[in-house]
Amino acid sequence: MGDVARLAGVSPTTVSFVLNDVAGSGIPENTRRRVRASARELRYRPNATARLLRTDRSHTIGFVTDEIASTPFAGDVIKGAQEAAWEAGKLLTIVNTGDNQGIEESAVGMMLERRVEGIIHAAMYHRAVEPPADSREVPAVLLNCYAEDGSWPSVVPDEVAGGRTATEALLSRGHERVGFINLRPGLPAAAGRLQGYKRALEARGLPFDDSLVWNGEGTAKSGYRLAAELMRAQDPPTAIFCGNDQTAMGVYEALKERGLRIPEDVAVVGFDNQELIAVQLRPALSTVALPHHEMGRWAVEYLIDRAAHGETAPRRHTIACPYVGRESV
Amino acid sequence: MGDVARLAGVSPTTVSFVLNDVAGSGIPENTRRRVRASARELRYRPNATARLLRTDRSHTIGFVTDEIASTPFAGDVIKGAQEAAWEAGKLLTIVNTGDNQGIEESAVGMMLERRVEGIIHAAMYHRAVEPPADSREVPAVLLNCYAEDGSWPSVVPDEVAGGRTATEALLSRGHERVGFINLRPGLPAAAGRLQGYKRALEARGLPFDDSLVWNGEGTAKSGYRLAAELMRAQDPPTAIFCGNDQTAMGVYEALKERGLRIPEDVAVVGFDNQELIAVQLRPALSTVALPHHEMGRWAVEYLIDRAAHGETAPRRHTIACPYVGRESV
DNA sequence: TTGAAAGCGCTACCAA
DNA sequence: TTGGTAGCGCTTTCAA
């Protein structure tokens, strides 16, 4: 910067003012041009580190995730977060902890040392977590997870509404016996979706029949097995709501083996909207999308907002799961 | 740091020596303990920014990717890169450009301002790219992509060997007529895999029959269509090599509709090893894995090595695609 | 065995 | 309209 100043025949102060477009600095266009030309000539690149040391604004957000790969998840969340960050002029520093507490703590430590302006703790599967206490030193938010005691702000999918949406999609087409192959019990996703399923039934005055509801593993294999189970009943369902798209994949298989057509004989709706599966299945699977991208965006925007406007009570934000209609209903 | 020094009754120099475990600083254990105790008491957190300003070592690597989400890709690459980075004490700063040149250039600019120690340019699909020239200011490497003119170091999957591996898996089981539903022509992946297919045939002295080779779209739909085509021939193949796993998904469908069993009547092998599909398919799909994770690792390790040992001629590194045997062969 | 002090590259206050 | 300069928090040289 000194070099630029010298070349332009001005002081470092002036260079700083010009290059940062400081308002009201009253530098004439003439000088500005000279400064900019010098900067270009010297291929001057400002040192963000020095600036940060002085201003204490890192323009960086930390993103800590338990597992990043091989998943319905991750990609979209990061992308959403990244987009929102970029729009706000921030960069994202990411670490994948492999669900290792020790790594998570050091990761937070390293981020804090670098003076990140906020930290996002993201989980692969919707669940309860307890992030390192140190994260409270900056604005922090949980993504796709929540604190049991509600002491951390969080953003999660609205599983209940999602379950209801999925069920509704079926009921609204006239189905009255809707089977439900849920995920493993105990998961927030499973609990929420079941509740949504019940509410949808209730809203239509339909009875809840627990012989129609099974808990699977969330795999194609268990979907296959349980669909067979379901269809073996004397009064089998005319539609099946699957706890995730992989389950639906197995359900398709079981249905087809029995010579049942989708959606004519049995309608199917999935959950998660894993494009890789839902789009490729024949017929293409109608499903409910998890708001990964939106959660990513929301988390970053929340952090930026909090950094700007200060502390508020930890909120628990919920984002809707939109229905994605394709051909299986 | 001054506070810690004061509390411990020493100078900042001593604190720095102790906290950084500077070798040969000859600080007695006694003093060290006092310093560490003070640091703990004051919950002292070193300021990485100040350190970086002084040492010029950011311990940060930039990761620029064209598309991060909804893909076979991304997750695993980032995870591999992140792991290697973590082991070396580095953090990863990621930006997703959405394949926008302008964004890519500013991203590189921002990273350079932050003094990253290296930059990785990753692509979703194996292809030729031309990264911003500024990236040459630091060690840089292309991941899953390459420069047409070879002027950038890169790491890509060994498509040829992969294609050969897949074909071999079939030939070694006695198949002599192996259909190949490739990806769209023109893609490096398609070209390489075709070459591998030919080489495998050649090695066994089998003739190349181009009526057995089709180019599809890499979707289940096109796999379905082309498998039907393939099986309609008078002398249909007894095995099918699919350019990717989604194609295989469609192939399964077509085969099953014709009452053909996998692998008894027709063996199938995919490519990509997309667990979501390959594992869930019935029978589980034998396929060839893209070395996403390894490419991520390699890229980071290469960067770190180059930062340490200086410039070398740009290499084009290739990583093997291992066969993942399941039930379809 | 420990400390004083320079200086990394910038921002921003205060003065001119 | 422009410049001098202190100082952000650390590392590291040199001296004591």
Short mmCIF file of C-alpha atoms in Angstrom, two decimals, chain A residues 44-214:
data_model
loop_
_atom_site.label_atom_id
_atom_site.label_comp_id
_atom_site.label_asym_id
_atom_site.label_seq_id
_atom_site.Cartn_x
_atom_site.Cartn_y
_atom_site.Cartn_z
CA TYR A 44 -1.69 -4.33 -5.64
CA ARG A 45 -3.80 -6.77 -3.67
CA PRO A 46 -5.03 -5.55 -0.29
CA ASN A 47 -4.11 -7.74 2.63
CA ALA A 48 -7.35 -8.85 4.21
CA THR A 49 -5.47 -10.06 7.25
CA ALA A 50 -4.12 -6.67 8.10
CA ARG A 51 -7.51 -5.14 7.56
CA LEU A 52 -9.15 -7.71 9.76
CA LEU A 53 -6.60 -7.17 12.48
CA ARG A 54 -7.49 -3.54 12.44
CA THR A 55 -11.24 -3.70 11.92
CA ASP A 56 -12.01 -6.93 13.69
CA ARG A 57 -14.40 -7.96 10.94
CA SER A 58 -13.39 -11.24 9.39
CA HIS A 59 -16.30 -11.53 6.99
CA THR A 60 -16.07 -15.22 7.56
CA ILE A 61 -18.60 -17.67 8.90
CA GLY A 62 -17.72 -21.06 10.29
CA PHE A 63 -19.69 -24.08 9.18
CA VAL A 64 -19.26 -27.19 11.29
CA THR A 65 -20.95 -30.36 10.14
CA ASP A 66 -20.98 -33.86 11.53
CA GLU A 67 -20.95 -35.62 8.19
CA ILE A 68 -20.77 -34.02 4.84
CA ALA A 69 -20.81 -36.80 2.32
CA SER A 70 -22.87 -39.66 1.02
CA THR A 71 -26.15 -38.20 1.94
CA PRO A 72 -29.45 -36.72 1.10
CA PHE A 73 -28.13 -33.79 2.98
CA ALA A 74 -24.98 -31.70 3.02
CA GLY A 75 -24.57 -30.56 -0.53
CA ASP A 76 -27.71 -28.51 -0.69
CA VAL A 77 -27.31 -27.08 2.76
CA ILE A 78 -23.81 -25.91 2.07
CA LYS A 79 -24.87 -24.53 -1.22
CA GLY A 80 -27.68 -22.55 0.34
CA ALA A 81 -25.43 -21.29 3.09
CA GLN A 82 -22.72 -20.45 0.65
CA GLU A 83 -25.09 -18.48 -1.55
CA ALA A 84 -26.40 -16.39 1.28
CA ALA A 85 -22.89 -15.83 2.56
CA TRP A 86 -21.64 -14.77 -0.82
CA GLU A 87 -24.45 -12.29 -1.24
CA ALA A 88 -23.47 -10.71 2.04
CA GLY A 89 -19.80 -10.63 1.08
CA LYS A 90 -18.83 -13.39 3.50
CA LEU A 91 -16.78 -16.50 3.02
CA LEU A 92 -17.55 -19.88 4.55
CA THR A 93 -14.97 -21.95 6.36
CA ILE A 94 -16.07 -25.53 6.62
CA VAL A 95 -15.07 -28.41 8.76
CA ASN A 96 -16.43 -31.90 8.80
CA THR A 97 -16.08 -33.46 12.21
CA GLY A 98 -17.04 -37.04 11.45
CA ASP A 99 -19.20 -36.67 14.54
CA ASN A 100 -16.11 -36.55 16.71
CA GLN A 101 -16.52 -34.29 19.74
CA GLY A 102 -12.83 -33.62 20.06
CA ILE A 103 -12.56 -32.51 16.47
CA GLU A 104 -15.65 -30.42 16.81
CA GLU A 105 -14.22 -28.58 19.76
CA SER A 106 -10.89 -27.89 18.15
CA ALA A 107 -12.65 -26.83 15.00
CA VAL A 108 -14.64 -24.27 16.94
CA GLY A 109 -11.44 -23.19 18.65
CA MET A 110 -9.63 -22.66 15.38
CA MET A 111 -12.55 -20.74 13.99
CA LEU A 112 -12.74 -18.54 17.03
CA GLU A 113 -9.02 -17.83 16.79
CA ARG A 114 -9.65 -16.69 13.26
CA ARG A 115 -12.39 -14.49 14.53
CA VAL A 116 -15.26 -15.90 12.53
CA GLU A 117 -18.37 -13.78 12.81
CA GLY A 118 -20.67 -16.70 13.47
CA ILE A 119 -20.82 -20.46 13.60
CA ILE A 120 -23.27 -22.90 12.10
CA HIS A 121 -23.51 -26.38 13.53
CA ALA A 122 -25.13 -28.64 10.98
CA ALA A 123 -26.23 -32.25 11.37
CA MET A 124 -26.81 -34.85 8.73
CA TYR A 125 -29.94 -36.18 10.27
CA HIS A 126 -32.50 -34.19 12.17
CA ARG A 127 -31.59 -34.82 15.79
CA ALA A 128 -30.74 -33.35 19.16
CA VAL A 129 -27.17 -32.19 19.69
CA GLU A 130 -25.06 -30.32 22.19
CA PRO A 131 -22.49 -28.06 20.51
CA PRO A 132 -19.29 -26.94 22.25
CA ALA A 133 -19.99 -24.19 24.74
CA ASP A 134 -17.28 -22.04 23.19
CA SER A 135 -19.48 -21.49 20.19
CA ARG A 136 -21.49 -19.12 22.32
CA GLU A 137 -18.69 -16.61 22.07
CA VAL A 138 -20.08 -15.63 18.70
CA PRO A 139 -23.53 -15.81 17.16
CA ALA A 140 -24.22 -19.49 16.56
CA VAL A 141 -27.10 -21.49 15.17
CA LEU A 142 -27.95 -25.16 14.85
CA LEU A 143 -29.00 -26.45 11.45
CA ASN A 144 -31.12 -29.55 11.00
CA CYS A 145 -30.62 -30.18 14.68
CA TYR A 146 -31.59 -28.62 17.96
CA ALA A 147 -30.62 -28.43 21.60
CA GLU A 148 -32.68 -30.52 23.95
CA ASP A 149 -32.89 -27.64 26.39
CA GLY A 150 -33.68 -25.03 23.78
CA SER A 151 -30.68 -22.92 24.70
CA TRP A 152 -29.43 -22.60 21.15
CA PRO A 153 -31.21 -21.07 18.19
CA SER A 154 -31.94 -23.59 15.50
CA VAL A 155 -33.53 -24.21 12.16
CA VAL A 156 -35.12 -27.55 11.34
CA PRO A 157 -37.59 -28.93 8.81
CA ASP A 158 -41.23 -28.84 9.79
CA GLU A 159 -41.62 -32.60 9.91
CA VAL A 160 -45.17 -32.49 11.17
CA ALA A 161 -46.39 -30.28 8.38
CA GLY A 162 -44.38 -32.38 5.94
CA GLY A 163 -46.00 -35.59 7.09
CA ARG A 164 -49.33 -33.95 6.81
CA THR A 165 -48.60 -32.66 3.34
CA ALA A 166 -47.59 -36.08 2.13
CA THR A 167 -50.67 -37.71 3.59
CA GLU A 168 -52.92 -34.99 2.29
CA ALA A 169 -51.61 -35.52 -1.21
CA LEU A 170 -52.95 -39.02 -0.97
CA LEU A 171 -56.19 -38.28 0.83
CA SER A 172 -57.09 -35.52 -1.56
CA ARG A 173 -57.05 -38.05 -4.37
CA GLY A 174 -59.71 -40.03 -2.61
CA HIS A 175 -57.57 -42.58 -0.81
CA GLU A 176 -58.98 -43.52 2.55
CA ARG A 177 -56.72 -46.34 3.58
CA VAL A 178 -53.23 -44.94 3.54
CA GLY A 179 -50.38 -47.17 4.66
CA PHE A 180 -47.39 -45.51 6.30
CA ILE A 181 -43.94 -47.06 6.32
CA ASN A 182 -42.18 -44.74 8.69
CA LEU A 183 -38.51 -44.43 9.64
CA ARG A 184 -37.10 -45.90 12.81
CA PRO A 185 -39.09 -44.79 15.83
CA GLY A 186 -37.39 -42.28 18.08
CA LEU A 187 -36.10 -40.10 15.29
CA PRO A 188 -37.53 -36.59 15.34
CA ALA A 189 -38.30 -37.04 11.67
CA ALA A 190 -40.27 -40.22 12.33
CA ALA A 191 -42.16 -38.76 15.25
CA GLY A 192 -43.02 -35.56 13.42
CA ARG A 193 -44.14 -37.24 10.25
CA LEU A 194 -46.32 -39.66 12.14
CA GLN A 195 -47.97 -36.80 13.92
CA GLY A 196 -48.54 -35.10 10.59
CA TYR A 197 -50.03 -38.29 9.21
CA LYS A 198 -52.44 -38.48 12.11
CA ARG A 199 -53.46 -34.88 11.78
CA ALA A 200 -54.19 -35.25 8.11
CA LEU A 201 -56.43 -38.22 8.86
CA GLU A 202 -58.12 -36.37 11.66
CA ALA A 203 -58.78 -33.34 9.52
CA ARG A 204 -60.74 -35.55 7.18
CA GLY A 205 -62.50 -37.41 9.93
CA LEU A 206 -60.75 -40.65 9.02
CA PRO A 207 -59.92 -43.17 11.76
CA PHE A 208 -56.34 -43.95 12.65
CA ASP A 209 -55.64 -47.62 12.06
CA ASP A 210 -52.33 -48.68 13.48
CA SER A 211 -52.23 -51.84 11.42
CA LEU A 212 -51.47 -49.52 8.53
CA VAL A 213 -48.41 -48.04 10.17
CA TRP A 214 -45.05 -49.71 10.34
#
